[in-house]
Amino acid sequence: TEESTLGGGLRITPKVPPPSINFIEWDGMLRTVFNRKHKTIGSIFKQKDSLETMRKNYNTAVSLRGGAPLETGDDTKAKLMEALEASGFAEKRSAQLNTDDFLQLLAAFNRAGFHFA
């Protein structure tokens, strides 16, 4: 395997085989949760800009599949918090999660109909 070391001594080793995920969506989720890595995941997704982005993404996905869109930020917040609490990630912090946790978090968002691309 190919390894690279970043300036701070952090070693990055690619997973073999790579997980079967949409890497654009993966990147979008990680950018969102690491924007404020010491906040809880729940508090990150309660912020107005995160709620609006997630509502737009949800409504785009729903329009392609057919279904009811989320009308308000409150609807979005309730649906997001339900998904986060059911999966156990609402009170966790990004900086404390590992790769498998992030894969589970992305799956929880996708099951609830939320996407990051």
MMTF fields as JSON, N, C-alpha, C and O atoms, coordinates in Angstrom:
{
  "mmtfVersion": "1.0.0",
  "mmtfProducer": "UNKNOWN",
  "numBonds": 467,
  "numAtoms": 468,
  "numGroups": 117,
  "numChains": 1,
  "numModels": 1,
  "chainsPerModel": [1],
  "groupsPerChain": [117],
  "chainIdList": ["A"],
  "bondAtomList": [4, 2, 8, 6, 12, 10, 16, 14, 20, 18, 24, 22, 28, 26, 32, 30, 36, 34, 40, 38, 44, 42, 48, 46, 52, 50, 56, 54, 60, 58, 64, 62, 68, 66, 72, 70, 76, 74, 80, 78, 84, 82, 88, 86, 92, 90, 96, 94, 100, 98, 104, 102, 108, 106, 112, 110, 116, 114, 120, 118, 124, 122, 128, 126, 132, 130, 136, 134, 140, 138, 144, 142, 148, 146, 152, 150, 156, 154, 160, 158, 164, 162, 168, 166, 172, 170, 176, 174, 180, 178, 184, 182, 188, 186, 192, 190, 196, 194, 200, 198, 204, 202, 208, 206, 212, 210, 216, 214, 220, 218, 224, 222, 228, 226, 232, 230, 236, 234, 240, 238, 244, 242, 248, 246, 252, 250, 256, 254, 260, 258, 264, 262, 268, 266, 272, 270, 276, 274, 280, 278, 284, 282, 288, 286, 292, 290, 296, 294, 300, 298, 304, 302, 308, 306, 312, 310, 316, 314, 320, 318, 324, 322, 328, 326, 332, 330, 336, 334, 340, 338, 344, 342, 348, 346, 352, 350, 356, 354, 360, 358, 364, 362, 368, 366, 372, 370, 376, 374, 380, 378, 384, 382, 388, 386, 392, 390, 396, 394, 400, 398, 404, 402, 408, 406, 412, 410, 416, 414, 420, 418, 424, 422, 428, 426, 432, 430, 436, 434, 440, 438, 444, 442, 448, 446, 452, 450, 456, 454, 460, 458, 464, 462],
  "bondOrderList": [1, 1, 1, 1, 1, 1, 1, 1, 1, 1, 1, 1, 1, 1, 1, 1, 1, 1, 1, 1, 1, 1, 1, 1, 1, 1, 1, 1, 1, 1, 1, 1, 1, 1, 1, 1, 1, 1, 1, 1, 1, 1, 1, 1, 1, 1, 1, 1, 1, 1, 1, 1, 1, 1, 1, 1, 1, 1, 1, 1, 1, 1, 1, 1, 1, 1, 1, 1, 1, 1, 1, 1, 1, 1, 1, 1, 1, 1, 1, 1, 1, 1, 1, 1, 1, 1, 1, 1, 1, 1, 1, 1, 1, 1, 1, 1, 1, 1, 1, 1, 1, 1, 1, 1, 1, 1, 1, 1, 1, 1, 1, 1, 1, 1, 1, 1],
  "groupList": [{"groupName": "THR", "atomNameList": ["N", "CA", "C", "O"], "elementList": ["N", "C", "C", "O"], "formalChargeList": [0, 0, 0, 0], "bondAtomList": [1, 0, 2, 1, 3, 2], "bondOrderList": [1, 1, 2], "singleLetterCode": "T", "chemCompType": "L-PEPTIDE LINKING"}, {"groupName": "GLU", "atomNameList": ["N", "CA", "C", "O"], "elementList": ["N", "C", "C", "O"], "formalChargeList": [0, 0, 0, 0], "bondAtomList": [1, 0, 2, 1, 3, 2], "bondOrderList": [1, 1, 2], "singleLetterCode": "E", "chemCompType": "L-PEPTIDE LINKING"}, {"groupName": "SER", "atomNameList": ["N", "CA", "C", "O"], "elementList": ["N", "C", "C", "O"], "formalChargeList": [0, 0, 0, 0], "bondAtomList": [1, 0, 2, 1, 3, 2], "bondOrderList": [1, 1, 2], "singleLetterCode": "S", "chemCompType": "L-PEPTIDE LINKING"}, {"groupName": "LEU", "atomNameList": ["N", "CA", "C", "O"], "elementList": ["N", "C", "C", "O"], "formalChargeList": [0, 0, 0, 0], "bondAtomList": [1, 0, 2, 1, 3, 2], "bondOrderList": [1, 1, 2], "singleLetterCode": "L", "chemCompType": "L-PEPTIDE LINKING"}, {"groupName": "GLY", "atomNameList": ["N", "CA", "C", "O"], "elementList": ["N", "C", "C", "O"], "formalChargeList": [0, 0, 0, 0], "bondAtomList": [1, 0, 2, 1, 3, 2], "bondOrderList": [1, 1, 2], "singleLetterCode": "G", "chemCompType": "PEPTIDE LINKING"}, {"groupName": "ARG", "atomNameList": ["N", "CA", "C", "O"], "elementList": ["N", "C", "C", "O"], "formalChargeList": [0, 0, 0, 0], "bondAtomList": [1, 0, 2, 1, 3, 2], "bondOrderList": [1, 1, 2], "singleLetterCode": "R", "chemCompType": "L-PEPTIDE LINKING"}, {"groupName": "ILE", "atomNameList": ["N", "CA", "C", "O"], "elementList": ["N", "C", "C", "O"], "formalChargeList": [0, 0, 0, 0], "bondAtomList": [1, 0, 2, 1, 3, 2], "bondOrderList": [1, 1, 2], "singleLetterCode": "I", "chemCompType": "L-PEPTIDE LINKING"}, {"groupName": "PRO", "atomNameList": ["N", "CA", "C", "O"], "elementList": ["N", "C", "C", "O"], "formalChargeList": [0, 0, 0, 0], "bondAtomList": [1, 0, 2, 1, 3, 2], "bondOrderList": [1, 1, 2], "singleLetterCode": "P", "chemCompType": "L-PEPTIDE LINKING"}, {"groupName": "LYS", "atomNameList": ["N", "CA", "C", "O"], "elementList": ["N", "C", "C", "O"], "formalChargeList": [0, 0, 0, 0], "bondAtomList": [1, 0, 2, 1, 3, 2], "bondOrderList": [1, 1, 2], "singleLetterCode": "K", "chemCompType": "L-PEPTIDE LINKING"}, {"groupName": "VAL", "atomNameList": ["N", "CA", "C", "O"], "elementList": ["N", "C", "C", "O"], "formalChargeList": [0, 0, 0, 0], "bondAtomList": [1, 0, 2, 1, 3, 2], "bondOrderList": [1, 1, 2], "singleLetterCode": "V", "chemCompType": "L-PEPTIDE LINKING"}, {"groupName": "ASN", "atomNameList": ["N", "CA", "C", "O"], "elementList": ["N", "C", "C", "O"], "formalChargeList": [0, 0, 0, 0], "bondAtomList": [1, 0, 2, 1, 3, 2], "bondOrderList": [1, 1, 2], "singleLetterCode": "N", "chemCompType": "L-PEPTIDE LINKING"}, {"groupName": "PHE", "atomNameList": ["N", "CA", "C", "O"], "elementList": ["N", "C", "C", "O"], "formalChargeList": [0, 0, 0, 0], "bondAtomList": [1, 0, 2, 1, 3, 2], "bondOrderList": [1, 1, 2], "singleLetterCode": "F", "chemCompType": "L-PEPTIDE LINKING"}, {"groupName": "TRP", "atomNameList": ["N", "CA", "C", "O"], "elementList": ["N", "C", "C", "O"], "formalChargeList": [0, 0, 0, 0], "bondAtomList": [1, 0, 2, 1, 3, 2], "bondOrderList": [1, 1, 2], "singleLetterCode": "W", "chemCompType": "L-PEPTIDE LINKING"}, {"groupName": "ASP", "atomNameList": ["N", "CA", "C", "O"], "elementList": ["N", "C", "C", "O"], "formalChargeList": [0, 0, 0, 0], "bondAtomList": [1, 0, 2, 1, 3, 2], "bondOrderList": [1, 1, 2], "singleLetterCode": "D", "chemCompType": "L-PEPTIDE LINKING"}, {"groupName": "MET", "atomNameList": ["N", "CA", "C", "O"], "elementList": ["N", "C", "C", "O"], "formalChargeList": [0, 0, 0, 0], "bondAtomList": [1, 0, 2, 1, 3, 2], "bondOrderList": [1, 1, 2], "singleLetterCode": "M", "chemCompType": "L-PEPTIDE LINKING"}, {"groupName": "HIS", "atomNameList": ["N", "CA", "C", "O"], "elementList": ["N", "C", "C", "O"], "formalChargeList": [0, 0, 0, 0], "bondAtomList": [1, 0, 2, 1, 3, 2], "bondOrderList": [1, 1, 2], "singleLetterCode": "H", "chemCompType": "L-PEPTIDE LINKING"}, {"groupName": "GLN", "atomNameList": ["N", "CA", "C", "O"], "elementList": ["N", "C", "C", "O"], "formalChargeList": [0, 0, 0, 0], "bondAtomList": [1, 0, 2, 1, 3, 2], "bondOrderList": [1, 1, 2], "singleLetterCode": "Q", "chemCompType": "L-PEPTIDE LINKING"}, {"groupName": "TYR", "atomNameList": ["N", "CA", "C", "O"], "elementList": ["N", "C", "C", "O"], "formalChargeList": [0, 0, 0, 0], "bondAtomList": [1, 0, 2, 1, 3, 2], "bondOrderList": [1, 1, 2], "singleLetterCode": "Y", "chemCompType": "L-PEPTIDE LINKING"}, {"groupName": "ALA", "atomNameList": ["N", "CA", "C", "O"], "elementList": ["N", "C", "C", "O"], "formalChargeList": [0, 0, 0, 0], "bondAtomList": [1, 0, 2, 1, 3, 2], "bondOrderList": [1, 1, 2], "singleLetterCode": "A", "chemCompType": "L-PEPTIDE LINKING"}],
  "groupTypeList": [0, 1, 1, 2, 0, 3, 4, 4, 4, 3, 5, 6, 0, 7, 8, 9, 7, 7, 7, 2, 6, 10, 11, 6, 1, 12, 13, 4, 14, 3, 5, 0, 9, 11, 10, 5, 8, 15, 8, 0, 6, 4, 2, 6, 11, 8, 16, 8, 13, 2, 3, 1, 0, 14, 5, 8, 10, 17, 10, 0, 18, 9, 2, 3, 5, 4, 4, 18, 7, 3, 1, 0, 4, 13, 13, 0, 8, 18, 8, 3, 14, 1, 18, 3, 1, 18, 2, 4, 11, 18, 1, 8, 5, 2, 18, 16, 3, 10, 0, 13, 13, 11, 3, 16, 3, 3, 18, 18, 11, 10, 5, 18, 4, 11, 15, 11, 18],
  "groupIdList": [1, 2, 3, 4, 5, 6, 7, 8, 9, 10, 11, 12, 13, 14, 15, 16, 17, 18, 19, 20, 21, 22, 23, 24, 25, 26, 27, 28, 29, 30, 31, 32, 33, 34, 35, 36, 37, 38, 39, 40, 41, 42, 43, 44, 45, 46, 47, 48, 49, 50, 51, 52, 53, 54, 55, 56, 57, 58, 59, 60, 61, 62, 63, 64, 65, 66, 67, 68, 69, 70, 71, 72, 73, 74, 75, 76, 77, 78, 79, 80, 81, 82, 83, 84, 85, 86, 87, 88, 89, 90, 91, 92, 93, 94, 95, 96, 97, 98, 99, 100, 101, 102, 103, 104, 105, 106, 107, 108, 109, 110, 111, 112, 113, 114, 115, 116, 117],
  "secStructList": [7, 7, 7, 3, 3, 7, 6, 6, 1, 7, 3, 3, 7, 7, 7, 1, 1, 7, 7, 1, 1, 7, 2, 2, 2, 2, 2, 2, 2, 2, 2, 2, 2, 2, 6, 6, 6, 6, 1, 5, 2, 2, 2, 2, 6, 6, 1, 2, 2, 2, 2, 2, 2, 2, 2, 2, 2, 2, 2, 2, 2, 2, 2, 2, 2, 7, 7, 7, 7, 7, 7, 1, 2, 2, 2, 2, 2, 2, 2, 2, 2, 2, 2, 2, 2, 2, 2, 6, 7, 6, 6, 7, 5, 4, 4, 4, 7, 7, 2, 2, 2, 2, 2, 2, 2, 2, 2, 2, 2, 2, 2, 6, 6, 7, 7, 7, 7],
  "xCoordList": [0.832, 0.0, 0.869, 2.001, 0.308, 1.023, 0.674, -0.504, 1.677, 1.455, 2.025, 2.972, 1.445, 2.027, 1.99, 1.081, 2.98, 3.055, 2.899, 3.592, 1.968, 1.758, 2.72, 3.339, 2.861, 3.815, 3.778, 4.834, 2.616, 2.506, 2.77, 2.563, 3.224, 3.505, 2.299, 2.353, 1.223, 0.028, 0.253, 0.614, 0.039, 0.245, -1.113, -2.017, -1.243, -2.476, -2.221, -1.338, -3.014, -2.916, -4.275, -5.274, -4.337, -5.63, -6.206, -5.47, -7.532, -8.22, -8.216, -8.467, -7.926, -7.935, -8.862, -8.614, -9.902, -10.395, -11.118, -11.576, -11.222, -11.917, -13.401, -13.991, -14.003, -15.431, -16.278, -15.917, -17.396, -18.259, -19.24, -20.396, -18.745, -19.548, -19.373, -18.468, -20.238, -20.105, -19.099, -19.403, -17.915, -16.859, -17.143, -16.611, -17.958, -18.351, -19.241, -19.096, -20.158, -21.029, -20.223, -20.447, -19.293, -18.404, -17.645, -17.575, -17.087, -16.338, -17.24, -16.831, -18.454, -19.384, -19.729, -19.782, -19.965, -20.287, -19.097, -19.253, -17.906, -16.726, -16.418, -16.029, -16.588, -16.375, -17.347, -16.977, -18.587, -19.588, -19.258, -19.265, -18.969, -18.746, -17.391, -17.239, -16.402, -15.103, -14.956, -13.915, -15.996, -15.968, -15.818, -15.116, -16.473, -16.372, -16.195, -17.134, -14.993, -14.766, -14.945, -15.099, -14.929, -15.085, -16.521, -16.813, -17.416, -18.837, -19.451, -18.914, -20.571, -21.24, -21.853, -22.154, -22.032, -22.631, -24.032, -24.431, -24.769, -26.11, -26.114, -26.961, -25.179, -25.152, -24.71, -25.135, -23.875, -23.458, -24.671, -24.815, -25.542, -26.688, -27.902, -28.968, -27.754, -28.796, -28.539, -29.402, -27.352, -27.006, -27.824, -28.105, -28.194, -29.088, -28.563, -29.318, -27.285, -26.741, -26.705, -26.959, -26.392, -26.407, -27.824, -28.044, -28.788, -30.183, -30.669, -31.335, -30.336, -30.797, -30.166, -30.848, -28.88, -28.197, -28.797, -29.054, -29.019, -29.573, -31.011, -31.405, -31.793, -33.164, -33.167, -33.943, -32.302, -32.21, -31.78, -32.352, -30.767, -30.29, -31.377, -31.567, -32.085, -33.162, -34.25, -34.7, -34.672, -35.75, -35.361, -36.207, -34.088, -33.618, -33.712, -34.193, -33.255, -33.306, -34.745, -35.064, -35.607, -37.02, -37.71, -38.548, -37.361, -37.997, -37.634, -38.42, -36.467, -36.049, -36.747, -37.008, -37.05, -37.691, -39.2, -39.921, -39.662, -41.086, -41.353, -41.09, -41.865, -42.141, -42.412, -42.406, -42.646, -42.986, -41.721, -40.884, -41.576, -40.421, -40.546, -41.64, -39.426, -39.422, -39.679, -38.968, -40.681, -41.095, -40.278, -39.966, -39.925, -39.275, -37.993, -37.699, -37.246, -36.054, -36.4, -35.622, -37.562, -37.985, -38.258, -37.913, -38.878, -39.116, -37.78, -37.613, -36.846, -35.526, -34.806, -34.237, -34.834, -34.165, -34.718, -33.954, -36.041, -36.658, -36.238, -35.92, -36.237, -35.877, -34.388, -34.024, -33.533, -32.1, -31.82, -31.067, -32.425, -32.183, -32.708, -32.103, -33.811, -34.346, -33.333, -33.079, -32.757, -31.758, -30.499, -29.948, -30.044, -28.82, -29.015, -28.134, -30.156, -30.408, -30.602, -30.11, -31.311, -31.531, -30.215, -30.055, -29.278, -27.998, -26.958, -25.892, -27.271, -26.355, -25.262, -24.301, -25.378, -24.326, -24.611, -23.734, -25.788, -26.17, -25.209, -24.905, -24.734, -23.877, -22.385, -21.571, -22.033, -20.62, -19.965, -20.64, -18.653, -17.876, -17.06, -16.538, -16.961, -16.251, -14.829, -14.357, -14.146, -12.742, -12.546, -11.432, -13.61, -13.496, -13.958, -13.907, -14.403, -14.924, -13.844, -12.884, -14.006, -13.073, -13.762, -14.928, -13.055, -13.574, -14.864, -15.814, -14.91, -16.118, -17.303, -18.431, -17.051, -18.121, -18.673, -19.886, -17.774, -18.218, -19.003, -19.958, -18.606, -19.363, -20.771, -21.745, -20.875, -22.184, -23.014, -24.224, -22.371, -23.066, -23.622, -24.772, -22.809, -23.277, -24.45, -25.419, -24.368, -25.465, -26.735, -27.834, -26.596, -27.763, -28.415, -29.64, -27.602, -28.146, -28.868, -29.965, -28.244, -28.837, -30.145, -31.095, -30.212, -31.46, -32.581, -33.745, -32.239, -33.228, -33.556, -34.443, -32.83, -33.103, -32.218, -32.449, -31.211, -30.313, -29.049, -28.464, -28.644, -27.446, -26.613, -27.116, -25.345, -24.4, -23.829, -22.79, -24.459, -23.903, -24.952, -24.676],
  "yCoordList": [-1.193, 0.0, 1.246, 1.25, 2.283, 3.553, 4.374, 4.541, 4.888, 5.703, 7.084, 7.256, 8.062, 9.396, 9.95, 9.648, 10.764, 11.383, 12.873, 13.496, 13.443, 14.88, 15.559, 14.891, 16.865, 17.637, 17.376, 17.381, 17.149, 16.961, 15.54, 15.223, 14.667, 13.294, 12.378, 11.219, 12.877, 12.075, 11.174, 11.644, 9.887, 8.92, 8.526, 8.125, 8.644, 8.29, 7.062, 7.055, 6.012, 4.772, 4.497, 4.432, 4.333, 4.06, 2.725, 1.762, 2.671, 1.413, 0.535, 1.007, -0.743, -1.682, -2.822, -3.467, -3.099, -2.318, -1.07, -1.031, -0.053, 1.164, 0.878, 0.023, 1.597, 1.372, 1.744, 2.635, 1.062, 1.33, 2.449, 2.2, 3.688, 4.871, 5.89, 5.777, 6.868, 7.994, 8.961, 9.589, 9.081, 9.871, 11.373, 12.108, 11.838, 13.25, 13.516, 14.533, 12.594, 12.722, 12.594, 13.34, 11.653, 11.445, 12.735, 13.171, 13.331, 14.574, 15.693, 16.449, 15.791, 16.815, 16.66, 17.646, 15.423, 15.186, 15.53, 16.203, 15.063, 15.335, 16.83, 17.323, 17.545, 19.001, 19.662, 20.583, 19.191, 19.763, 19.474, 20.391, 18.225, 17.883, 18.351, 18.541, 18.542, 19.024, 20.54, 21.087, 21.216, 22.671, 23.168, 24.148, 22.494, 22.789, 21.46, 20.965, 20.879, 19.507, 19.26, 18.111, 20.312, 20.112, 20.313, 20.129, 20.688, 20.769, 19.38, 18.533, 19.164, 17.876, 17.85, 18.893, 16.647, 16.491, 17.112, 17.777, 16.884, 17.452, 18.965, 19.543, 19.619, 21.087, 21.621, 22.703, 20.885, 21.309, 21.369, 22.296, 20.359, 20.293, 21.074, 21.02, 21.792, 22.706, 24.132, 25.0, 24.371, 25.706, 26.032, 25.166, 27.296, 27.738, 27.386, 26.894, 27.631, 27.352, 25.857, 25.449, 25.032, 23.574, 23.084, 22.245, 23.609, 23.208, 23.543, 22.732, 24.732, 25.158, 24.301, 23.896, 24.028, 23.18, 21.775, 21.209, 21.218, 19.866, 19.823, 18.844, 20.871, 20.927, 20.944, 20.225, 21.761, 21.831, 20.491, 20.03, 19.866, 18.574, 17.506, 16.702, 17.502, 16.533, 16.729, 15.769, 17.985, 18.259, 17.92, 17.492, 18.107, 17.718, 16.207, 15.728, 15.454, 13.994, 13.498, 12.571, 14.108, 13.699, 13.99, 13.21, 15.108, 15.445, 14.436, 14.209, 13.836, 12.829, 11.489, 10.753, 11.172, 9.903, 10.022, 9.027, 11.224, 11.433, 11.281, 10.231, 12.31, 12.284, 13.688, 14.642, 13.806, 15.1, 15.862, 15.326, 17.102, 17.906, 18.421, 18.459, 18.813, 19.471, 20.954, 21.592, 21.493, 22.88, 23.905, 24.971, 23.598, 24.607, 24.067, 22.872, 24.987, 24.602, 23.755, 22.883, 24.001, 23.212, 21.76, 20.84, 21.554, 20.193, 19.478, 18.314, 20.201, 19.638, 19.296, 18.213, 20.221, 20.02, 18.782, 17.968, 18.643, 17.496, 16.188, 15.22, 16.157, 14.93, 14.604, 13.441, 15.627, 15.418, 14.908, 13.95, 15.547, 15.153, 13.736, 12.98, 13.39, 12.029, 11.017, 9.994, 11.304, 10.401, 10.326, 9.244, 11.474, 11.5, 10.806, 10.079, 11.025, 10.39, 8.884, 8.111, 8.464, 7.035, 6.305, 5.145, 6.987, 6.364, 6.531, 5.918, 7.361, 7.558, 8.585, 8.64, 9.404, 10.369, 11.793, 12.647, 12.086, 13.459, 14.124, 15.309, 13.375, 13.953, 13.66, 13.993, 13.05, 12.748, 13.91, 14.722, 13.98, 15.045, 14.46, 13.349, 15.222, 14.759, 14.325, 13.313, 15.092, 14.817, 13.48, 12.957, 12.916, 11.665, 10.442, 9.324, 10.638, 9.526, 8.921, 9.597, 7.648, 7.004, 6.777, 7.133, 6.198, 6.003, 5.192, 5.546, 4.116, 3.292, 4.078, 3.908, 4.944, 5.79, 6.713, 6.884, 7.303, 8.209, 7.465, 8.006, 6.235, 5.426, 5.147, 5.199, 4.853, 4.626, 5.91, 5.868, 7.047, 8.334, 8.649, 9.07, 8.447, 8.686, 7.763, 8.194, 6.51, 5.568, 6.006, 5.872, 6.524, 6.997, 8.181, 8.253, 9.103, 10.245, 9.758, 10.217, 8.841, 8.332, 7.599, 7.744, 6.809, 6.122, 7.117, 6.84, 8.268, 9.297, 10.157, 11.009, 9.926, 10.667, 11.882, 12.66, 12.059, 13.208, 12.811, 11.756, 13.676, 13.449, 14.722, 15.809, 14.575, 15.695, 16.112, 16.771, 15.759, 16.142, 16.835, 17.235],
  "zCoordList": [0.0, 0.0, 0.0, 0.485, -0.552, -0.607, 0.621, 0.937, 1.317, 2.495, 2.26, 1.494, 2.919, 2.887, 4.292, 5.066, 4.622, 5.93, 5.75, 4.946, 6.518, 6.48, 7.43, 8.259, 7.332, 8.114, 9.601, 10.234, 10.196, 11.634, 12.079, 13.25, 11.182, 11.542, 11.401, 11.812, 10.832, 10.613, 9.41, 8.331, 9.598, 8.522, 7.945, 8.677, 6.642, 5.953, 5.101, 4.243, 5.351, 4.594, 3.973, 4.689, 2.652, 2.012, 2.451, 2.666, 2.585, 2.898, 1.645, 0.536, 1.847, 0.735, 1.125, 2.144, 0.379, -0.756, -0.259, 0.883, -1.109, -0.684, -0.433, -1.094, 0.527, 0.793, -0.424, -1.192, -0.591, -1.746, -1.387, -1.046, -1.474, -1.158, -2.274, -3.1, -2.284, -3.2, -2.562, -1.548, -3.147, -2.522, -2.55, -1.719, -3.474, -3.473, -2.262, -1.584, -2.0, -0.837, 0.461, 1.413, 0.49, 1.638, 1.944, 3.093, 0.909, 1.059, 1.603, 2.485, 1.079, 1.541, 3.006, 3.741, 3.442, 4.851, 5.746, 6.764, 5.359, 6.182, 6.264, 7.323, 5.169, 5.203, 6.171, 6.899, 6.177, 7.072, 8.529, 9.351, 8.867, 10.271, 10.794, 12.001, 9.92, 10.387, 10.306, 10.67, 9.831, 9.841, 11.275, 11.526, 12.208, 13.639, 14.365, 14.989, 14.287, 14.728, 16.225, 16.639, 17.042, 18.479, 18.953, 20.135, 18.048, 18.379, 18.212, 17.499, 18.875, 18.676, 17.28, 16.7, 16.756, 15.43, 15.436, 14.48, 16.523, 16.631, 16.548, 15.867, 17.231, 17.203, 15.839, 15.435, 15.136, 13.796, 12.864, 12.067, 12.984, 12.085, 12.59, 11.976, 13.69, 14.159, 13.672, 13.802, 13.112, 12.623, 11.376, 10.548, 11.27, 10.199, 8.807, 7.968, 8.557, 7.221, 6.925, 5.791, 7.924, 7.725, 7.465, 6.592, 8.225, 8.039, 6.634, 5.99, 6.167, 4.843, 3.745, 2.804, 3.863, 2.877, 2.874, 1.811, 4.056, 4.144, 3.613, 2.98, 3.865, 3.361, 1.837, 1.208, 1.243, -0.221, -0.812, -1.8, -0.202, -0.693, -0.571, -1.484, 0.554, 0.772, -0.275, -0.9, -0.465, -1.417, -2.851, -3.636, -3.203, -4.534, -4.709, -5.737, -3.708, -3.785, -3.825, -4.569, -3.036, -2.99, -4.316, -4.768, -4.939, -6.223, -7.308, -8.228, -7.212, -8.188, -7.96, -8.912, -6.701, -6.36, -6.228, -6.303, -6.035, -5.768, -4.285, -3.7, -3.697, -2.269, -1.78, -2.557, -0.5, 0.089, 0.491, 1.217, 0.029, 0.415, 1.844, 2.408, 2.415, 3.72, 3.479, 2.703, 4.136, 3.884, 4.654, 4.122, 5.901, 6.745, 7.36, 7.307, 7.943, 8.684, 9.897, 10.286, 10.5, 11.656, 11.264, 12.006, 10.096, 9.594, 9.382, 9.745, 8.79, 8.502, 9.797, 9.935, 10.74, 12.024, 12.737, 13.256, 12.759, 13.427, 12.771, 13.46, 11.447, 10.723, 10.91, 11.083, 10.874, 11.087, 12.498, 12.675, 13.503, 14.89, 15.157, 15.916, 14.541, 14.672, 14.141, 14.777, 12.974, 12.381, 13.242, 13.446, 13.748, 14.559, 15.903, 16.362, 16.529, 17.825, 17.672, 18.494, 16.633, 16.401, 16.136, 16.518, 15.484, 15.169, 16.284, 16.239, 17.28, 18.404, 18.166, 18.934, 17.12, 16.8, 17.245, 17.117, 17.758, 18.081, 19.072, 18.936, 20.058, 21.097, 20.903, 21.764, 19.795, 19.532, 18.803, 18.17, 18.898, 18.254, 17.113, 17.208, 16.038, 14.837, 15.138, 14.619, 15.978, 16.273, 16.973, 16.997, 17.543, 18.293, 17.5, 18.012, 16.27, 15.472, 14.583, 14.211, 14.246, 13.325, 11.976, 11.804, 11.044, 9.69, 9.687, 8.988, 10.453, 10.493, 11.049, 10.588, 12.043, 12.588, 11.502, 11.379, 10.717, 9.65, 8.57, 8.011, 8.279, 7.318, 7.852, 7.101, 9.145, 9.768, 9.778, 9.557, 10.034, 10.044, 8.657, 8.528, 7.625, 6.258, 5.924, 5.297, 6.335, 6.09, 6.818, 6.278, 8.032, 8.787, 8.081, 7.986, 7.589, 6.835, 5.563, 5.246, 4.861, 3.616, 3.879, 3.11, 4.958, 5.3, 5.58, 5.288, 6.142, 6.449, 5.229, 5.283, 4.122, 2.892, 2.681, 1.755, 3.522, 3.393, 2.635, 2.879, 1.718, 0.903, 0.895, 1.18, 0.569, 0.646, -0.697, -0.732, -1.788, -3.088, -3.924, -5.055]
}
